[in-house]
Amino acid sequence: MIFQSIDFFNRLNLTSITMKRKDFLKSTGLTALSLPLMKLNAFSTLSSNLKSSQKMPLMFVGHGSPMNAIVQNDFHKKWQSLGLSLPEPQAILVISAHWLTNKSTKVTAMSTPETIHDFGGFPNELFQQQYPAPGSPEMAKLTINQIHSTIVHQDMEWGLDHGTWSVLKPMFPQAKTPVYQLSIDMSKPIQFHFDLGKELKALRSKGVLIIGSGNIVHNLMQLRRHVTYDWAESFDHSIKTFIDKRDFKSVIGFQKLGKVAELAHPSYDHLLPLMYTLGAMDKNESIEYFNDSFDLGAISMRSLLISS
């Protein structure tokens, strides 16, 4: 049951620009002041093309094993029921624990993202699964314009990893809604990811369903059947308590929990999507927990649905 993410650090080489900026502006008839204006106009055009929308809810989903995409267990069934009850999104943005980048933040910007089978050791049936949702170059550009704290690069290679499609396949089986992903820059401090979530918040009023996909406890080296570890339950309970108190500073500082934090997350890639979800939350919104149980002793499937 142990699986690994495909590591795509530093896959793209940036091409150096040989033309001097001044010469470029002169040759195109642009001024330095016109460039920010162009960006603002592009943002306005994209925004105006979107239908007016009520503010979309927000989720953190514990995705666990990719087998949850096809096995009719309680996790799968809850994802199915959520898909029937959620307002219809115009687009879905997923921050998945399985797209990790180094010293860069990227957003998928292709029209037809491929389904990535980024795991090993599972039945052939799982590798045959496809999630043919369209991408959204337009929403990728809108997201890039929404973020000011860091440069976000368009990515034309990644696609939809299992942290995304294993959840969306039961939730939105028609695969008609455009889906795109934002990468997690592992070179940044934890606070960065929470703050970036704040910048994504405005997309919710544009009909975008934002989903952080990871796990509150995730230790693949400690998997066992039938019995949940005490340290796993302790860490899960502490994070829930912090969230209930809206003590997001303590969530961000989870490493202060010491040994239980180290056991819960030997690497904390699966907890970082939670930071984006909490960052995109408004102050007085309600939180509903679902799938609040453990799988294989060391994976918390606890998930959050946040709404006004």
Short mmCIF file of N, CA and C in Angstrom, two decimals, residues 30-210:
data_model
loop_
_atom_site.label_atom_id
_atom_site.label_comp_id
_atom_site.label_asym_id
_atom_site.label_seq_id
_atom_site.Cartn_x
_atom_site.Cartn_y
_atom_site.Cartn_z
N LEU A 30 5.50 49.96 -26.39
CA LEU A 30 4.99 49.93 -25.02
C LEU A 30 5.82 50.82 -24.13
N THR A 31 5.23 51.27 -23.07
CA THR A 31 5.96 52.01 -22.05
C THR A 31 5.99 51.17 -20.79
N ALA A 32 6.86 51.51 -19.88
CA ALA A 32 6.94 50.75 -18.64
C ALA A 32 5.63 50.81 -17.87
N LEU A 33 4.94 51.93 -17.98
CA LEU A 33 3.68 52.08 -17.26
C LEU A 33 2.57 51.26 -17.90
N SER A 34 2.69 50.95 -19.19
CA SER A 34 1.61 50.25 -19.87
C SER A 34 1.56 48.77 -19.52
N LEU A 35 2.69 48.20 -19.06
CA LEU A 35 2.71 46.77 -18.77
C LEU A 35 1.80 46.40 -17.60
N PRO A 36 1.88 47.10 -16.44
CA PRO A 36 0.93 46.79 -15.37
C PRO A 36 -0.52 47.00 -15.81
N LEU A 37 -0.75 48.02 -16.66
CA LEU A 37 -2.09 48.28 -17.15
C LEU A 37 -2.60 47.13 -18.00
N MET A 38 -1.70 46.57 -18.84
CA MET A 38 -2.08 45.42 -19.66
C MET A 38 -2.47 44.25 -18.78
N LYS A 39 -1.70 44.01 -17.73
CA LYS A 39 -1.99 42.92 -16.82
C LYS A 39 -3.34 43.13 -16.15
N LEU A 40 -3.62 44.37 -15.73
CA LEU A 40 -4.89 44.67 -15.10
C LEU A 40 -6.04 44.49 -16.08
N ASN A 41 -5.85 44.93 -17.32
CA ASN A 41 -6.90 44.77 -18.32
C ASN A 41 -7.18 43.31 -18.62
N ALA A 42 -6.10 42.52 -18.68
CA ALA A 42 -6.27 41.08 -18.93
C ALA A 42 -7.05 40.44 -17.80
N PHE A 43 -6.73 40.84 -16.56
CA PHE A 43 -7.44 40.32 -15.39
C PHE A 43 -8.92 40.70 -15.46
N SER A 44 -9.20 41.94 -15.84
CA SER A 44 -10.58 42.40 -15.90
C SER A 44 -11.36 41.65 -16.98
N THR A 45 -10.70 41.40 -18.13
CA THR A 45 -11.36 40.68 -19.22
C THR A 45 -11.71 39.26 -18.80
N LEU A 46 -10.77 38.58 -18.17
CA LEU A 46 -11.02 37.22 -17.71
C LEU A 46 -12.13 37.20 -16.68
N SER A 47 -12.10 38.14 -15.75
CA SER A 47 -13.11 38.20 -14.70
C SER A 47 -14.49 38.43 -15.27
N SER A 48 -14.59 39.30 -16.26
CA SER A 48 -15.89 39.63 -16.83
C SER A 48 -16.48 38.47 -17.61
N ASN A 49 -15.63 37.56 -18.10
CA ASN A 49 -16.12 36.42 -18.86
C ASN A 49 -16.73 35.35 -17.96
N LEU A 50 -16.48 35.42 -16.65
CA LEU A 50 -17.03 34.45 -15.73
C LEU A 50 -18.44 34.86 -15.31
N LYS A 51 -19.30 33.87 -15.16
CA LYS A 51 -20.64 34.14 -14.69
C LYS A 51 -20.59 34.58 -13.23
N SER A 52 -21.56 35.42 -12.84
CA SER A 52 -21.62 35.80 -11.44
C SER A 52 -21.89 34.55 -10.61
N SER A 53 -21.33 34.49 -9.42
CA SER A 53 -21.43 33.27 -8.64
C SER A 53 -21.55 33.60 -7.16
N GLN A 54 -22.30 32.78 -6.45
CA GLN A 54 -22.25 32.84 -5.01
C GLN A 54 -20.86 32.36 -4.59
N LYS A 55 -20.44 32.74 -3.40
CA LYS A 55 -19.13 32.30 -2.95
C LYS A 55 -19.12 30.80 -2.78
N MET A 56 -18.19 30.14 -3.43
CA MET A 56 -18.12 28.69 -3.37
C MET A 56 -17.60 28.24 -2.01
N PRO A 57 -18.04 27.05 -1.58
CA PRO A 57 -17.44 26.48 -0.37
C PRO A 57 -15.98 26.12 -0.63
N LEU A 58 -15.36 25.57 0.36
CA LEU A 58 -13.92 25.35 0.35
C LEU A 58 -13.69 24.01 1.03
N MET A 59 -12.70 23.24 0.55
CA MET A 59 -12.50 21.93 1.16
C MET A 59 -11.03 21.61 1.39
N PHE A 60 -10.79 20.85 2.42
CA PHE A 60 -9.56 20.08 2.55
C PHE A 60 -10.00 18.62 2.56
N VAL A 61 -9.46 17.82 1.67
CA VAL A 61 -9.86 16.43 1.55
C VAL A 61 -8.69 15.52 1.88
N GLY A 62 -8.89 14.63 2.84
CA GLY A 62 -7.92 13.58 3.09
C GLY A 62 -8.09 12.52 2.02
N HIS A 63 -7.11 12.40 1.11
CA HIS A 63 -7.33 11.50 -0.04
C HIS A 63 -6.82 10.09 0.20
N GLY A 64 -5.77 9.91 1.03
CA GLY A 64 -5.30 8.57 1.33
C GLY A 64 -4.86 7.79 0.11
N SER A 65 -5.13 6.49 0.13
CA SER A 65 -4.73 5.61 -0.96
C SER A 65 -5.47 5.94 -2.25
N PRO A 66 -4.80 5.85 -3.41
CA PRO A 66 -5.51 6.07 -4.67
C PRO A 66 -6.60 5.03 -4.92
N MET A 67 -6.55 3.89 -4.22
CA MET A 67 -7.61 2.88 -4.36
C MET A 67 -8.97 3.42 -3.94
N ASN A 68 -8.99 4.47 -3.15
CA ASN A 68 -10.27 5.07 -2.74
C ASN A 68 -11.05 5.59 -3.93
N ALA A 69 -10.38 5.77 -5.05
CA ALA A 69 -11.08 6.24 -6.26
C ALA A 69 -12.02 5.20 -6.82
N ILE A 70 -11.74 3.92 -6.58
CA ILE A 70 -12.53 2.86 -7.22
C ILE A 70 -13.17 1.89 -6.24
N VAL A 71 -12.72 1.89 -4.98
CA VAL A 71 -13.30 0.98 -3.98
C VAL A 71 -14.50 1.65 -3.34
N GLN A 72 -15.60 0.94 -3.25
CA GLN A 72 -16.83 1.52 -2.69
C GLN A 72 -16.80 1.48 -1.16
N ASN A 73 -15.86 2.20 -0.57
CA ASN A 73 -15.77 2.29 0.88
C ASN A 73 -16.45 3.56 1.37
N ASP A 74 -16.39 3.81 2.67
CA ASP A 74 -17.08 4.97 3.24
C ASP A 74 -16.51 6.29 2.72
N PHE A 75 -15.19 6.34 2.48
CA PHE A 75 -14.58 7.56 1.97
C PHE A 75 -15.11 7.89 0.58
N HIS A 76 -15.10 6.88 -0.27
CA HIS A 76 -15.59 7.03 -1.65
C HIS A 76 -17.06 7.46 -1.67
N LYS A 77 -17.87 6.81 -0.84
CA LYS A 77 -19.30 7.12 -0.83
C LYS A 77 -19.57 8.55 -0.35
N LYS A 78 -18.77 9.03 0.61
CA LYS A 78 -18.95 10.40 1.08
C LYS A 78 -18.59 11.39 -0.02
N TRP A 79 -17.53 11.11 -0.78
CA TRP A 79 -17.18 11.99 -1.90
C TRP A 79 -18.32 12.02 -2.93
N GLN A 80 -18.92 10.88 -3.16
CA GLN A 80 -20.06 10.83 -4.09
C GLN A 80 -21.21 11.70 -3.60
N SER A 81 -21.55 11.59 -2.33
CA SER A 81 -22.68 12.36 -1.79
C SER A 81 -22.38 13.86 -1.79
N LEU A 82 -21.12 14.23 -1.54
CA LEU A 82 -20.76 15.65 -1.59
C LEU A 82 -20.95 16.22 -2.99
N GLY A 83 -20.58 15.44 -3.98
CA GLY A 83 -20.73 15.90 -5.36
C GLY A 83 -22.17 16.22 -5.71
N LEU A 84 -23.11 15.52 -5.07
CA LEU A 84 -24.53 15.75 -5.33
C LEU A 84 -25.07 16.96 -4.57
N SER A 85 -24.40 17.35 -3.48
CA SER A 85 -24.93 18.42 -2.63
C SER A 85 -24.22 19.77 -2.83
N LEU A 86 -23.02 19.77 -3.38
CA LEU A 86 -22.28 21.01 -3.56
C LEU A 86 -22.86 21.85 -4.68
N PRO A 87 -22.78 23.19 -4.59
CA PRO A 87 -23.15 24.03 -5.73
C PRO A 87 -22.23 23.74 -6.90
N GLU A 88 -22.74 23.87 -8.09
CA GLU A 88 -21.94 23.54 -9.28
C GLU A 88 -20.84 24.58 -9.50
N PRO A 89 -19.58 24.18 -9.49
CA PRO A 89 -18.50 25.14 -9.70
C PRO A 89 -18.29 25.44 -11.18
N GLN A 90 -17.73 26.61 -11.47
CA GLN A 90 -17.33 26.94 -12.84
C GLN A 90 -15.95 26.39 -13.15
N ALA A 91 -15.17 26.17 -12.11
CA ALA A 91 -13.85 25.56 -12.25
C ALA A 91 -13.45 25.01 -10.89
N ILE A 92 -12.51 24.08 -10.89
CA ILE A 92 -12.01 23.48 -9.66
C ILE A 92 -10.50 23.65 -9.62
N LEU A 93 -10.01 24.26 -8.55
CA LEU A 93 -8.58 24.42 -8.34
C LEU A 93 -8.16 23.50 -7.20
N VAL A 94 -7.19 22.62 -7.47
CA VAL A 94 -6.73 21.68 -6.46
C VAL A 94 -5.27 21.95 -6.12
N ILE A 95 -4.98 22.03 -4.84
CA ILE A 95 -3.60 22.07 -4.35
C ILE A 95 -3.34 20.69 -3.77
N SER A 96 -2.60 19.88 -4.51
CA SER A 96 -2.39 18.48 -4.16
C SER A 96 -1.01 18.26 -3.54
N ALA A 97 -0.97 17.36 -2.56
CA ALA A 97 0.30 17.00 -1.93
C ALA A 97 1.25 16.29 -2.89
N HIS A 98 0.76 15.94 -4.07
CA HIS A 98 1.58 15.17 -5.01
C HIS A 98 2.14 16.01 -6.15
N TRP A 99 1.97 17.32 -6.09
CA TRP A 99 2.69 18.17 -7.06
C TRP A 99 3.57 19.11 -6.26
N LEU A 100 4.80 18.71 -6.10
CA LEU A 100 5.77 19.47 -5.33
C LEU A 100 6.82 20.05 -6.27
N THR A 101 7.07 21.33 -6.12
CA THR A 101 8.09 21.99 -6.93
C THR A 101 9.13 22.62 -6.01
N ASN A 102 10.25 22.99 -6.57
CA ASN A 102 11.35 23.53 -5.79
C ASN A 102 11.71 24.92 -6.29
N LYS A 103 11.58 25.91 -5.41
CA LYS A 103 11.89 27.30 -5.73
C LYS A 103 11.05 27.85 -6.87
N SER A 104 9.82 27.40 -6.96
CA SER A 104 8.88 27.95 -7.94
C SER A 104 7.47 27.51 -7.59
N THR A 105 6.52 28.34 -7.98
CA THR A 105 5.10 27.98 -7.88
C THR A 105 4.55 27.94 -9.29
N LYS A 106 3.84 26.88 -9.62
CA LYS A 106 3.34 26.69 -10.97
C LYS A 106 1.84 26.41 -10.96
N VAL A 107 1.22 26.70 -12.10
CA VAL A 107 -0.20 26.39 -12.26
C VAL A 107 -0.37 25.72 -13.62
N THR A 108 -1.14 24.63 -13.64
CA THR A 108 -1.36 23.95 -14.91
C THR A 108 -2.22 24.84 -15.81
N ALA A 109 -1.79 24.96 -17.06
CA ALA A 109 -2.46 25.92 -17.96
C ALA A 109 -2.80 25.30 -19.31
N MET A 110 -2.85 23.97 -19.37
CA MET A 110 -3.20 23.32 -20.63
C MET A 110 -4.71 23.12 -20.74
N SER A 111 -5.18 22.93 -21.97
CA SER A 111 -6.62 22.75 -22.21
C SER A 111 -7.08 21.34 -21.87
N THR A 112 -6.19 20.36 -22.03
CA THR A 112 -6.56 18.97 -21.80
C THR A 112 -5.50 18.29 -20.92
N PRO A 113 -5.59 18.44 -19.62
CA PRO A 113 -4.59 17.81 -18.74
C PRO A 113 -4.70 16.28 -18.76
N GLU A 114 -3.57 15.61 -18.74
CA GLU A 114 -3.60 14.15 -18.70
C GLU A 114 -3.82 13.65 -17.28
N THR A 115 -4.30 12.42 -17.17
CA THR A 115 -4.45 11.76 -15.88
C THR A 115 -3.13 11.10 -15.53
N ILE A 116 -2.53 11.50 -14.42
CA ILE A 116 -1.23 10.99 -14.03
C ILE A 116 -1.41 9.85 -13.02
N HIS A 117 -0.76 8.72 -13.28
CA HIS A 117 -0.80 7.58 -12.37
C HIS A 117 0.53 7.56 -11.61
N ASP A 118 0.61 8.43 -10.62
CA ASP A 118 1.87 8.68 -9.90
C ASP A 118 1.98 7.80 -8.67
N PHE A 119 2.00 6.48 -8.89
CA PHE A 119 2.07 5.51 -7.79
C PHE A 119 2.51 4.17 -8.37
N GLY A 120 2.76 3.23 -7.51
CA GLY A 120 3.16 1.90 -7.95
C GLY A 120 2.62 0.84 -7.02
N GLY A 121 2.59 -0.41 -7.51
CA GLY A 121 2.20 -1.53 -6.67
C GLY A 121 0.71 -1.74 -6.50
N PHE A 122 -0.10 -1.14 -7.37
CA PHE A 122 -1.54 -1.28 -7.26
C PHE A 122 -2.09 -2.10 -8.43
N PRO A 123 -3.34 -2.57 -8.34
CA PRO A 123 -3.92 -3.38 -9.42
C PRO A 123 -3.98 -2.62 -10.74
N ASN A 124 -3.95 -3.37 -11.82
CA ASN A 124 -3.98 -2.77 -13.15
C ASN A 124 -5.23 -1.93 -13.36
N GLU A 125 -6.32 -2.31 -12.72
CA GLU A 125 -7.57 -1.55 -12.86
C GLU A 125 -7.38 -0.09 -12.49
N LEU A 126 -6.56 0.17 -11.48
CA LEU A 126 -6.34 1.55 -11.05
C LEU A 126 -5.56 2.34 -12.10
N PHE A 127 -4.62 1.68 -12.75
CA PHE A 127 -3.82 2.35 -13.78
C PHE A 127 -4.64 2.62 -15.05
N GLN A 128 -5.77 1.93 -15.19
CA GLN A 128 -6.63 2.15 -16.35
C GLN A 128 -7.59 3.33 -16.15
N GLN A 129 -7.66 3.83 -14.94
CA GLN A 129 -8.60 4.92 -14.66
C GLN A 129 -8.17 6.22 -15.33
N GLN A 130 -9.14 6.92 -15.89
CA GLN A 130 -8.90 8.21 -16.51
C GLN A 130 -9.90 9.23 -15.96
N TYR A 131 -9.46 10.48 -15.89
CA TYR A 131 -10.37 11.56 -15.51
C TYR A 131 -10.21 12.66 -16.55
N PRO A 132 -11.00 12.59 -17.63
CA PRO A 132 -10.80 13.47 -18.80
C PRO A 132 -11.42 14.85 -18.67
N ALA A 133 -11.31 15.46 -17.50
CA ALA A 133 -11.84 16.82 -17.32
C ALA A 133 -11.02 17.80 -18.16
N PRO A 134 -11.64 18.83 -18.68
CA PRO A 134 -10.86 19.85 -19.39
C PRO A 134 -10.04 20.67 -18.40
N GLY A 135 -8.97 21.26 -18.90
CA GLY A 135 -8.24 22.24 -18.12
C GLY A 135 -8.84 23.62 -18.33
N SER A 136 -8.16 24.64 -17.86
CA SER A 136 -8.65 26.00 -18.03
C SER A 136 -7.49 26.98 -18.10
N PRO A 137 -6.95 27.21 -19.30
CA PRO A 137 -5.91 28.22 -19.45
C PRO A 137 -6.36 29.59 -18.96
N GLU A 138 -7.65 29.89 -19.14
CA GLU A 138 -8.17 31.19 -18.70
C GLU A 138 -8.12 31.32 -17.18
N MET A 139 -8.56 30.27 -16.47
CA MET A 139 -8.54 30.33 -15.02
C MET A 139 -7.11 30.30 -14.49
N ALA A 140 -6.23 29.63 -15.19
CA ALA A 140 -4.82 29.65 -14.79
C ALA A 140 -4.28 31.08 -14.84
N LYS A 141 -4.60 31.80 -15.90
CA LYS A 141 -4.16 33.20 -16.03
C LYS A 141 -4.80 34.08 -14.95
N LEU A 142 -6.07 33.84 -14.68
CA LEU A 142 -6.75 34.60 -13.63
C LEU A 142 -6.09 34.36 -12.28
N THR A 143 -5.71 33.13 -12.03
CA THR A 143 -5.05 32.78 -10.77
C THR A 143 -3.68 33.44 -10.68
N ILE A 144 -2.94 33.43 -11.76
CA ILE A 144 -1.64 34.08 -11.79
C ILE A 144 -1.77 35.56 -11.47
N ASN A 145 -2.77 36.20 -12.03
CA ASN A 145 -2.99 37.62 -11.78
C ASN A 145 -3.48 37.90 -10.36
N GLN A 146 -4.05 36.89 -9.73
CA GLN A 146 -4.57 37.06 -8.37
C GLN A 146 -3.45 37.02 -7.33
N ILE A 147 -2.33 36.39 -7.67
CA ILE A 147 -1.24 36.18 -6.71
C ILE A 147 -0.16 37.23 -6.90
N HIS A 148 0.18 37.93 -5.83
CA HIS A 148 1.16 39.01 -5.89
C HIS A 148 2.42 38.75 -5.04
N SER A 149 2.34 37.76 -4.15
CA SER A 149 3.46 37.53 -3.23
C SER A 149 4.61 36.75 -3.86
N THR A 150 4.32 36.09 -4.98
CA THR A 150 5.35 35.30 -5.65
C THR A 150 5.01 35.21 -7.13
N ILE A 151 6.00 34.91 -7.94
CA ILE A 151 5.75 34.72 -9.37
C ILE A 151 5.21 33.32 -9.58
N VAL A 152 4.12 33.21 -10.32
CA VAL A 152 3.52 31.91 -10.64
C VAL A 152 3.73 31.64 -12.12
N HIS A 153 4.28 30.49 -12.43
CA HIS A 153 4.59 30.13 -13.81
C HIS A 153 3.52 29.21 -14.38
N GLN A 154 3.18 29.40 -15.64
CA GLN A 154 2.29 28.49 -16.33
C GLN A 154 3.03 27.18 -16.60
N ASP A 155 2.36 26.07 -16.38
CA ASP A 155 2.95 24.75 -16.61
C ASP A 155 2.11 24.00 -17.63
N MET A 156 2.78 23.40 -18.63
CA MET A 156 2.08 22.70 -19.69
C MET A 156 2.37 21.20 -19.67
N GLU A 157 2.93 20.70 -18.56
CA GLU A 157 3.36 19.31 -18.54
C GLU A 157 2.72 18.44 -17.47
N TRP A 158 2.33 19.00 -16.34
CA TRP A 158 1.99 18.16 -15.19
C TRP A 158 0.71 17.36 -15.37
N GLY A 159 -0.42 17.97 -15.50
CA GLY A 159 -1.69 17.24 -15.60
C GLY A 159 -2.40 17.14 -14.27
N LEU A 160 -3.16 16.04 -14.06
CA LEU A 160 -3.93 15.82 -12.83
C LEU A 160 -3.37 14.59 -12.12
N ASP A 161 -2.76 14.79 -10.95
CA ASP A 161 -2.21 13.66 -10.21
C ASP A 161 -3.30 13.00 -9.36
N HIS A 162 -2.94 11.89 -8.70
CA HIS A 162 -3.99 11.13 -8.01
C HIS A 162 -4.53 11.85 -6.78
N GLY A 163 -3.81 12.84 -6.25
CA GLY A 163 -4.37 13.65 -5.18
C GLY A 163 -5.56 14.46 -5.65
N THR A 164 -5.66 14.64 -6.96
CA THR A 164 -6.77 15.37 -7.58
C THR A 164 -7.82 14.42 -8.13
N TRP A 165 -7.44 13.57 -9.07
CA TRP A 165 -8.47 12.79 -9.77
C TRP A 165 -9.08 11.68 -8.93
N SER A 166 -8.35 11.15 -7.95
CA SER A 166 -8.94 10.07 -7.14
C SER A 166 -10.12 10.57 -6.31
N VAL A 167 -10.09 11.86 -5.98
CA VAL A 167 -11.18 12.48 -5.22
C VAL A 167 -12.28 12.98 -6.16
N LEU A 168 -11.89 13.61 -7.26
CA LEU A 168 -12.88 14.20 -8.15
C LEU A 168 -13.66 13.17 -8.96
N LYS A 169 -13.06 12.03 -9.23
CA LYS A 169 -13.76 11.01 -10.01
C LYS A 169 -15.04 10.54 -9.34
N PRO A 170 -15.04 10.25 -8.02
CA PRO A 170 -16.31 9.95 -7.35
C PRO A 170 -17.18 11.19 -7.15
N MET A 171 -16.54 12.33 -6.91
CA MET A 171 -17.28 13.54 -6.57
C MET A 171 -17.98 14.16 -7.78
N PHE A 172 -17.27 14.23 -8.88
CA PHE A 172 -17.81 14.81 -10.12
C PHE A 172 -17.53 13.84 -11.27
N PRO A 173 -18.24 12.72 -11.32
CA PRO A 173 -17.92 11.66 -12.29
C PRO A 173 -18.08 12.06 -13.75
N GLN A 174 -18.87 13.09 -14.03
CA GLN A 174 -19.06 13.51 -15.42
C GLN A 174 -17.81 14.15 -16.01
N ALA A 175 -16.93 14.64 -15.14
CA ALA A 175 -15.66 15.25 -15.57
C ALA A 175 -15.87 16.38 -16.58
N LYS A 176 -16.90 17.17 -16.37
CA LYS A 176 -17.20 18.27 -17.30
C LYS A 176 -16.65 19.61 -16.82
N THR A 177 -16.44 19.75 -15.52
CA THR A 177 -15.97 21.01 -14.96
C THR A 177 -14.46 21.15 -15.17
N PRO A 178 -13.99 22.29 -15.66
CA PRO A 178 -12.54 22.50 -15.83
C PRO A 178 -11.80 22.34 -14.51
N VAL A 179 -10.67 21.64 -14.55
CA VAL A 179 -9.86 21.38 -13.37
C VAL A 179 -8.43 21.81 -13.64
N TYR A 180 -7.84 22.51 -12.69
CA TYR A 180 -6.43 22.87 -12.81
C TYR A 180 -5.78 22.80 -11.43
N GLN A 181 -4.46 22.71 -11.40
CA GLN A 181 -3.72 22.52 -10.15
C GLN A 181 -2.70 23.63 -9.93
N LEU A 182 -2.46 23.90 -8.64
CA LEU A 182 -1.41 24.81 -8.21
C LEU A 182 -0.37 23.99 -7.47
N SER A 183 0.90 24.17 -7.81
CA SER A 183 1.94 23.38 -7.17
C SER A 183 2.29 23.92 -5.79
N ILE A 184 3.01 23.11 -5.03
CA ILE A 184 3.48 23.47 -3.69
C ILE A 184 4.99 23.64 -3.74
N ASP A 185 5.45 24.84 -3.49
CA ASP A 185 6.88 25.13 -3.50
C ASP A 185 7.47 24.70 -2.16
N MET A 186 8.22 23.59 -2.17
CA MET A 186 8.74 23.03 -0.93
C MET A 186 9.92 23.80 -0.36
N SER A 187 10.41 24.80 -1.10
CA SER A 187 11.51 25.61 -0.57
C SER A 187 11.01 26.73 0.35
N LYS A 188 9.70 26.93 0.40
CA LYS A 188 9.12 28.04 1.16
C LYS A 188 8.75 27.61 2.58
N PRO A 189 8.73 28.55 3.52
CA PRO A 189 8.29 28.24 4.89
C PRO A 189 6.79 27.98 4.93
N ILE A 190 6.34 27.36 6.00
CA ILE A 190 4.93 26.97 6.11
C ILE A 190 4.01 28.18 6.06
N GLN A 191 4.41 29.29 6.67
CA GLN A 191 3.59 30.50 6.67
C GLN A 191 3.30 30.96 5.24
N PHE A 192 4.24 30.78 4.34
CA PHE A 192 4.07 31.18 2.94
C PHE A 192 2.83 30.52 2.33
N HIS A 193 2.62 29.25 2.62
CA HIS A 193 1.52 28.51 2.01
C HIS A 193 0.17 28.97 2.56
N PHE A 194 0.12 29.29 3.84
CA PHE A 194 -1.11 29.84 4.42
C PHE A 194 -1.41 31.20 3.79
N ASP A 195 -0.40 32.05 3.66
CA ASP A 195 -0.59 33.39 3.08
C ASP A 195 -0.99 33.31 1.61
N LEU A 196 -0.46 32.33 0.90
CA LEU A 196 -0.83 32.17 -0.51
C LEU A 196 -2.30 31.75 -0.62
N GLY A 197 -2.76 30.96 0.34
CA GLY A 197 -4.17 30.61 0.38
C GLY A 197 -5.06 31.83 0.52
N LYS A 198 -4.60 32.82 1.29
CA LYS A 198 -5.36 34.07 1.42
C LYS A 198 -5.54 34.76 0.07
N GLU A 199 -4.50 34.71 -0.75
CA GLU A 199 -4.57 35.36 -2.06
C GLU A 199 -5.52 34.63 -3.01
N LEU A 200 -5.72 33.36 -2.77
CA LEU A 200 -6.63 32.58 -3.62
C LEU A 200 -8.09 32.81 -3.25
N LYS A 201 -8.34 33.37 -2.10
CA LYS A 201 -9.69 33.48 -1.56
C LYS A 201 -10.67 34.14 -2.54
N ALA A 202 -10.23 35.17 -3.24
CA ALA A 202 -11.13 35.90 -4.14
C ALA A 202 -11.67 35.02 -5.27
N LEU A 203 -10.97 33.95 -5.62
CA LEU A 203 -11.43 33.06 -6.68
C LEU A 203 -12.74 32.37 -6.32
N ARG A 204 -13.00 32.24 -5.04
CA ARG A 204 -14.23 31.57 -4.61
C ARG A 204 -15.47 32.32 -5.07
N SER A 205 -15.37 33.63 -5.17
CA SER A 205 -16.49 34.44 -5.64
C SER A 205 -16.57 34.48 -7.16
N LYS A 206 -15.64 33.82 -7.83
CA LYS A 206 -15.65 33.67 -9.28
C LYS A 206 -16.11 32.28 -9.70
N GLY A 207 -16.69 31.54 -8.74
CA GLY A 207 -17.20 30.21 -9.06
C GLY A 207 -16.17 29.11 -8.99
N VAL A 208 -15.04 29.38 -8.33
CA VAL A 208 -13.98 28.37 -8.25
C VAL A 208 -14.08 27.60 -6.93
N LEU A 209 -14.16 26.29 -7.03
CA LEU A 209 -14.12 25.42 -5.87
C LEU A 209 -12.65 25.10 -5.59
N ILE A 210 -12.15 25.55 -4.44
CA ILE A 210 -10.75 25.32 -4.08
C ILE A 210 -10.68 24.12 -3.14
#
